CSV table of C-alpha atoms and ligand atoms in Angstrom, one decimal:
chain,number,residue,atom,x,y,z
A,27,MET,CA,18.9,-1.0,-15.4
A,28,TYR,CA,19.2,2.0,-13.5
A,29,ALA,CA,20.5,4.0,-16.7
A,30,ARG,CA,17.1,2.6,-18.5
A,31,GLY,CA,14.7,3.3,-15.6
A,32,TYR,CA,13.7,0.0,-14.3
A,33,THR,CA,15.2,0.7,-11.2
A,34,ALA,CA,14.9,3.3,-8.8
A,35,SER,CA,16.7,4.2,-5.7
A,36,ASN,CA,17.9,0.3,-4.0
A,37,ASP,CA,15.0,-1.2,-5.9
A,38,GLY,CA,15.9,-4.5,-8.3
A,39,ASN,CA,18.2,-6.9,-7.5
A,40,ILE,CA,20.1,-9.3,-9.5
A,41,SER,CA,22.0,-12.8,-9.1
A,42,VAL,CA,23.9,-15.2,-10.9
A,43,ARG,CA,25.4,-19.0,-10.5
A,44,LEU,CA,28.9,-19.6,-10.2
A,45,GLY,CA,28.7,-22.7,-9.2
A,46,PRO,CA,26.3,-25.9,-8.3
A,47,ASP,CA,26.3,-24.4,-4.6
A,48,ARG,CA,27.0,-20.4,-4.6
A,49,LEU,CA,25.4,-17.7,-5.8
A,50,LEU,CA,26.5,-13.9,-6.6
A,51,MET,CA,24.2,-11.7,-5.8
A,52,THR,CA,23.4,-7.8,-5.7
A,53,PRO,CA,24.1,-7.1,-2.2
A,54,LYS,CA,20.7,-5.5,0.6
A,55,SER,CA,19.9,-1.5,-0.2
A,56,VAL,CA,22.3,-0.6,-2.6
A,57,CYS,CA,21.3,1.2,-5.6
A,58,LYS,CA,22.2,-0.7,-8.6
A,59,GLY,CA,23.7,2.7,-10.2
A,60,PHE,CA,25.9,3.4,-7.8
A,61,MET,CA,27.1,-0.3,-7.0
A,62,THR,CA,30.6,-1.2,-7.1
A,63,PRO,CA,31.8,-4.7,-8.0
A,64,ASP,CA,33.1,-4.5,-3.8
A,65,MET,CA,29.8,-4.5,-2.9
A,66,MET,CA,28.7,-7.9,-4.3
A,67,CYS,CA,28.0,-11.3,-2.1
A,68,ILE,CA,28.5,-14.7,-2.3
A,69,THR,CA,25.8,-17.1,-1.0
A,70,ASP,CA,25.0,-20.7,-1.2
A,71,LEU,CA,21.7,-22.4,-2.3
A,72,GLU,CA,20.7,-22.0,1.2
A,73,GLY,CA,21.1,-18.2,1.6
A,74,ARG,CA,23.8,-18.2,4.1
A,75,LYS,CA,26.1,-15.7,3.2
A,76,LEU,CA,30.0,-17.2,2.4
A,77,GLN,CA,31.3,-13.7,1.3
A,78,GLY,CA,31.4,-10.2,1.0
A,79,ASP,CA,30.9,-7.5,3.7
A,80,ARG,CA,27.3,-6.7,3.0
A,81,ASP,CA,24.1,-8.5,3.4
A,82,PRO,CA,22.5,-10.2,0.6
A,83,SER,CA,19.5,-8.8,-1.8
A,84,SER,CA,16.2,-8.5,0.4
A,85,GLU,CA,14.5,-10.5,-2.2
A,86,MET,CA,16.9,-13.6,-1.6
A,87,LEU,CA,14.7,-15.7,-1.3
A,88,MET,CA,12.4,-15.6,-4.4
A,89,HIS,CA,16.1,-15.9,-6.4
A,90,LEU,CA,16.3,-19.1,-4.4
A,91,GLU,CA,13.3,-20.3,-5.2
A,92,VAL,CA,14.2,-19.9,-8.7
A,93,TYR,CA,17.5,-21.8,-8.6
A,94,ARG,CA,15.7,-24.9,-6.4
A,95,GLN,CA,12.4,-24.7,-9.3
A,96,ARG,CA,15.1,-24.3,-12.5
A,97,PRO,CA,18.2,-26.1,-12.6
A,98,ASP,CA,18.8,-24.8,-16.1
A,99,VAL,CA,19.0,-21.2,-15.0
A,100,GLN,CA,21.9,-19.6,-14.4
A,101,ALA,CA,20.7,-16.0,-13.3
A,102,VAL,CA,18.1,-14.2,-12.1
A,103,VAL,CA,17.1,-10.4,-12.7
A,104,HIS,CA,14.4,-8.0,-10.8
A,105,ALA,CA,13.2,-4.7,-12.0
A,106,HIS,CA,10.3,-2.6,-11.6
A,107,PRO,CA,10.5,-1.4,-15.3
A,108,PRO,CA,7.7,1.3,-15.1
A,109,THR,CA,5.4,0.1,-18.0
A,110,ALA,CA,5.4,-3.4,-17.7
A,111,THR,CA,4.8,-2.6,-13.6
A,112,GLY,CA,2.0,-0.5,-15.1
A,113,PHE,CA,0.5,-3.4,-16.6
A,114,ALA,CA,0.7,-5.5,-12.9
A,115,VAL,CA,-0.6,-3.3,-11.1
A,116,ALA,CA,-3.8,-2.9,-13.5
A,117,GLY,CA,-3.6,-7.0,-13.1
A,118,ILE,CA,-3.3,-7.5,-17.2
A,119,PRO,CA,-1.1,-9.6,-18.0
A,120,LEU,CA,1.3,-9.5,-21.0
A,121,ASP,CA,-0.4,-12.9,-22.5
A,122,ARG,CA,-1.7,-12.1,-26.0
A,123,ALA,CA,-0.4,-13.5,-28.6
A,124,VAL,CA,0.8,-9.9,-30.7
A,125,LEU,CA,4.5,-10.2,-31.2
A,126,ALA,CA,6.3,-13.2,-33.0
A,127,GLU,CA,9.8,-12.4,-32.0
A,128,VAL,CA,8.1,-12.4,-27.8
A,129,LEU,CA,6.7,-15.9,-28.9
A,130,THR,CA,9.9,-17.3,-29.7
A,131,THR,CA,11.7,-16.2,-26.8
A,132,LEU,CA,9.4,-15.3,-24.0
A,133,GLY,CA,6.0,-17.0,-25.2
A,134,SER,CA,3.5,-15.2,-22.6
A,135,ILE,CA,4.1,-13.3,-19.5
A,136,PRO,CA,1.9,-14.0,-16.5
A,137,ILE,CA,1.3,-12.1,-13.6
A,138,ALA,CA,2.1,-13.8,-10.3
A,139,GLU,CA,-0.3,-13.5,-7.3
A,140,TYR,CA,0.5,-10.3,-5.0
A,141,ALA,CA,2.6,-10.8,-2.3
A,142,THR,CA,4.6,-9.0,0.3
A,143,PRO,CA,8.2,-7.9,-1.3
A,144,SER,CA,11.1,-9.8,0.8
A,145,THR,CA,8.7,-12.2,2.5
A,146,LYS,CA,8.3,-16.1,2.0
A,147,GLU,CA,4.8,-14.8,0.4
A,148,LEU,CA,6.6,-13.8,-2.8
A,149,PRO,CA,8.7,-17.2,-3.6
A,150,LEU,CA,5.5,-19.1,-3.0
A,151,ALA,CA,3.5,-16.7,-5.7
A,152,VAL,CA,6.4,-17.0,-8.0
A,153,ARG,CA,7.0,-20.8,-7.8
A,154,LYS,CA,3.2,-21.4,-9.3
A,155,TYR,CA,4.6,-19.9,-13.0
A,156,ILE,CA,8.3,-20.4,-13.0
A,157,LYS,CA,8.3,-23.9,-14.3
A,158,ALA,CA,6.6,-22.7,-17.2
A,159,TYR,CA,7.4,-19.2,-17.6
A,160,ASP,CA,10.9,-17.2,-18.4
A,161,GLY,CA,9.5,-13.8,-17.6
A,162,MET,CA,6.3,-12.8,-14.9
A,163,LEU,CA,4.9,-9.9,-13.9
A,164,LEU,CA,4.3,-9.6,-10.0
A,165,ALA,CA,1.4,-8.4,-9.4
A,166,ASN,CA,1.4,-4.2,-7.9
A,167,HIS,CA,5.5,-4.8,-7.4
A,168,GLY,CA,7.6,-5.2,-10.6
A,169,ALA,CA,9.0,-7.7,-12.9
A,170,LEU,CA,11.0,-11.1,-12.9
A,171,THR,CA,13.2,-12.7,-16.0
A,172,VAL,CA,15.3,-16.0,-15.8
A,173,GLY,CA,18.3,-16.9,-18.3
A,174,GLY,CA,20.6,-19.5,-19.2
A,175,ASP,CA,23.2,-17.1,-18.6
A,176,LEU,CA,22.9,-13.0,-17.6
A,177,TYR,CA,22.5,-11.5,-20.5
A,178,GLY,CA,19.8,-13.4,-21.2
A,179,ALA,CA,18.2,-12.7,-18.1
A,180,TYR,CA,18.7,-9.1,-18.0
A,181,TYR,CA,17.5,-9.3,-22.2
A,182,LYS,CA,14.2,-10.9,-21.0
A,183,MET,CA,13.4,-7.6,-19.2
A,184,GLU,CA,14.0,-5.3,-21.4
A,185,THR,CA,11.8,-7.6,-24.1
A,186,ILE,CA,9.1,-7.7,-21.4
A,187,GLU,CA,8.9,-3.5,-21.1
A,188,HIS,CA,10.0,-3.0,-24.8
A,189,PHE,CA,6.4,-5.0,-25.2
A,190,ALA,CA,4.3,-3.6,-22.2
A,191,LYS,CA,5.6,-0.4,-24.2
A,192,ILE,CA,3.9,-1.9,-27.5
A,193,SER,CA,1.4,-3.1,-26.0
A,194,LEU,CA,0.0,0.4,-24.4
A,195,VAL,CA,0.3,1.9,-27.7
A,196,ALA,CA,-1.3,-0.5,-29.4
A,197,ARG,CA,-4.7,-0.2,-26.2
A,198,LEU,CA,-4.5,3.3,-26.6
A,199,LEU,CA,-5.1,3.4,-30.2
A,200,GLY,CA,-8.2,1.3,-29.8
A,201,ARG,CA,-7.2,-2.3,-31.2
A,202,GLU,CA,-5.0,-5.1,-31.3
A,203,ASN,CA,-4.6,-7.7,-34.0
A,204,LEU,CA,-3.8,-11.2,-32.8
A,205,LEU,CA,-1.3,-13.9,-34.5
A,206,SER,CA,-3.8,-16.7,-35.1
A,207,ARG,CA,-3.3,-20.4,-33.3
A,208,GLU,CA,-2.0,-21.7,-36.3
A,209,GLU,CA,0.9,-18.9,-36.7
A,210,VAL,CA,1.5,-19.3,-33.3
A,211,THR,CA,2.5,-22.8,-33.7
A,212,ARG,CA,4.6,-22.3,-36.6
A,213,LEU,CA,6.7,-19.7,-34.7
A,214,GLN,CA,6.8,-22.2,-31.9
A,215,GLU,CA,8.9,-24.9,-34.6
A,216,LEU,CA,10.4,-22.5,-35.3
A,217,ARG,CA,12.4,-21.8,-31.8
A,218,GLY,CA,14.5,-25.1,-32.3
A,219,ALA,CA,16.0,-23.4,-35.9
A,220,TYR,CA,16.8,-20.7,-34.1
A,221,GLY,CA,18.1,-22.2,-31.1
A,222,ILE,CA,15.8,-20.6,-28.5
A,223,LYS,CA,14.6,-23.1,-25.6
A,224,ALA,CA,11.5,-22.6,-24.5
A,225,PRO,CA,10.8,-23.5,-20.9
A,226,ALA,CA,7.3,-24.4,-21.8
A,227,PRO,CA,4.6,-25.7,-24.3
A,228,ILE,CA,1.7,-23.6,-24.9
A,229,CYS,CA,-1.7,-24.8,-23.7
A,230,GLU,CA,-5.7,-23.3,-23.4
A,231,ASP,CA,-6.1,-22.5,-19.2
A,232,THR,CA,-3.7,-22.0,-16.4
A,233,GLU,CA,-3.3,-25.3,-14.2
A,234,GLU,CA,-2.2,-25.0,-10.7
A,235,ASP,CA,0.9,-25.0,-10.6
A,236,ALA,CA,1.7,-24.0,-14.6
A,237,THR,CA,3.4,-26.8,-16.8
A,238,CYS,CA,2.4,-25.1,-19.7
A,239,GLN,CA,1.6,-21.7,-20.9
A,240,VAL,CA,-0.9,-20.3,-21.8
A,241,VAL,CA,-1.0,-18.0,-24.9
A,242,GLN,CA,-4.1,-15.7,-26.7
A,243,ALA,CA,-4.3,-16.8,-29.9
A,244,PRO,CA,-7.8,-17.1,-31.6
A,245,PRO,CA,-7.8,-19.8,-34.7
A,246,GLY,CA,-7.2,-17.7,-37.4
A,247,ALA,CA,-9.2,-19.9,-40.4
A,248,GLY,CA,-6.5,-20.2,-42.8
A,249,SER,CA,-4.7,-16.0,-41.8
A,250,ARG,CA,-2.2,-15.1,-40.1
A,251,LEU,CA,-3.9,-12.1,-38.3
A,252,VAL,CA,-7.1,-12.3,-36.4
A,253,PRO,CA,-9.1,-9.3,-35.8
A,254,ASP,CA,-9.2,-8.1,-32.2
A,255,SER,CA,-12.6,-9.5,-31.4
A,256,VAL,CA,-12.9,-7.2,-28.4
A,257,SER,CA,-12.4,-3.9,-29.7
A,258,PRO,CA,-13.6,-1.8,-30.4
A,259,LYS,CA,-15.4,-0.9,-27.7
A,260,PRO,CA,-19.4,1.0,-27.3
A,261,SER,CA,-17.9,4.1,-25.7
A,262,PRO,CA,-19.1,4.2,-21.7
A,263,ARG,CA,-20.0,7.6,-22.5
A,264,ALA,CA,-22.8,6.9,-25.3
A,265,GLU,CA,-25.9,8.1,-23.2
A,266,GLU,CA,-23.8,11.5,-21.9
A,267,ILE,CA,-24.9,14.7,-23.3
A,268,ARG,CA,-22.0,17.4,-23.8
A,269,LEU,CA,-23.0,21.0,-23.4
A,270,THR,CA,-20.0,24.1,-23.6
A,271,TYR,CA,-19.5,26.1,-20.4
A,272,ARG,CA,-21.2,28.9,-22.1
A,273,GLU,CA,-24.2,26.3,-22.7
A,274,LEU,CA,-24.7,25.2,-19.5
A,275,SER,CA,-24.7,28.9,-18.0
A,276,ALA,CA,-27.4,29.7,-20.6
A,277,LEU,CA,-29.5,27.0,-19.8
A,278,ILE,CA,-29.3,27.3,-15.6
A,279,GLU,CA,-30.0,30.6,-16.5
A,280,ASP,CA,-33.0,30.1,-18.5
A,281,ALA,CA,-34.6,27.9,-15.9
A,282,ILE,CA,-33.7,30.7,-12.9
A,283,ARG,CA,-35.9,33.4,-15.1
A,284,SER,CA,-38.6,30.2,-15.6
A,285,LEU,CA,-39.0,30.0,-11.9
A,286,ARG,CA,-39.2,34.1,-11.7
B,10,ZN,ZN1,11.0,-5.3,-6.0
């Protein structure tokens, strides 16, 4: 994570289940680029330290909440990858049906409401989405992914950051063609063939505590790609008049001359 720039300084934390009531967790206040195996902590599911010289991660409560809500999850990864975190800061979820691979592995990626890092607020914000999603952005903070094993959870973090970069480029280019709802349904059915377990089916709207995933995918009426309906947007500067510095100076000089 550190090598790929997903964390700076002591950011980010990782945990993995060792047994029914034992978690291996990264320690508090250690840069992930310089972490060594002897620094790791072992805790139980209540967060009590069982082994290790250092204290467990300051985001331990968020990890514990995930394990409580998702018995299938074996590992939790949290980082601040810059492009995905940019979307989290802008309040733009990665929930548009754009890339087939992302739809089959993660579905869509919502934003959990802002919560003060390391407090009890953060697990509460995560709880709303964790039953239905394997990855989410954390508003004005970073991203969280979970998986059936450690690398599974980490790879989802890579996928989110990669997807965020592609989405950013497409939006800079001015449009995103979307996969149709029918194509999204087809991709969902393909998951079984690839042995990918989705945490939840796709639905239209967010509920109180998400049990299904919201994906922006318009009906395609037979086509698999649907042109983006929201772009191109009219330029907000359509009413502006642009002048060079020389033209502006000439206008001002003209105006002064006519005043004399
Ligand atoms: Zn963080």
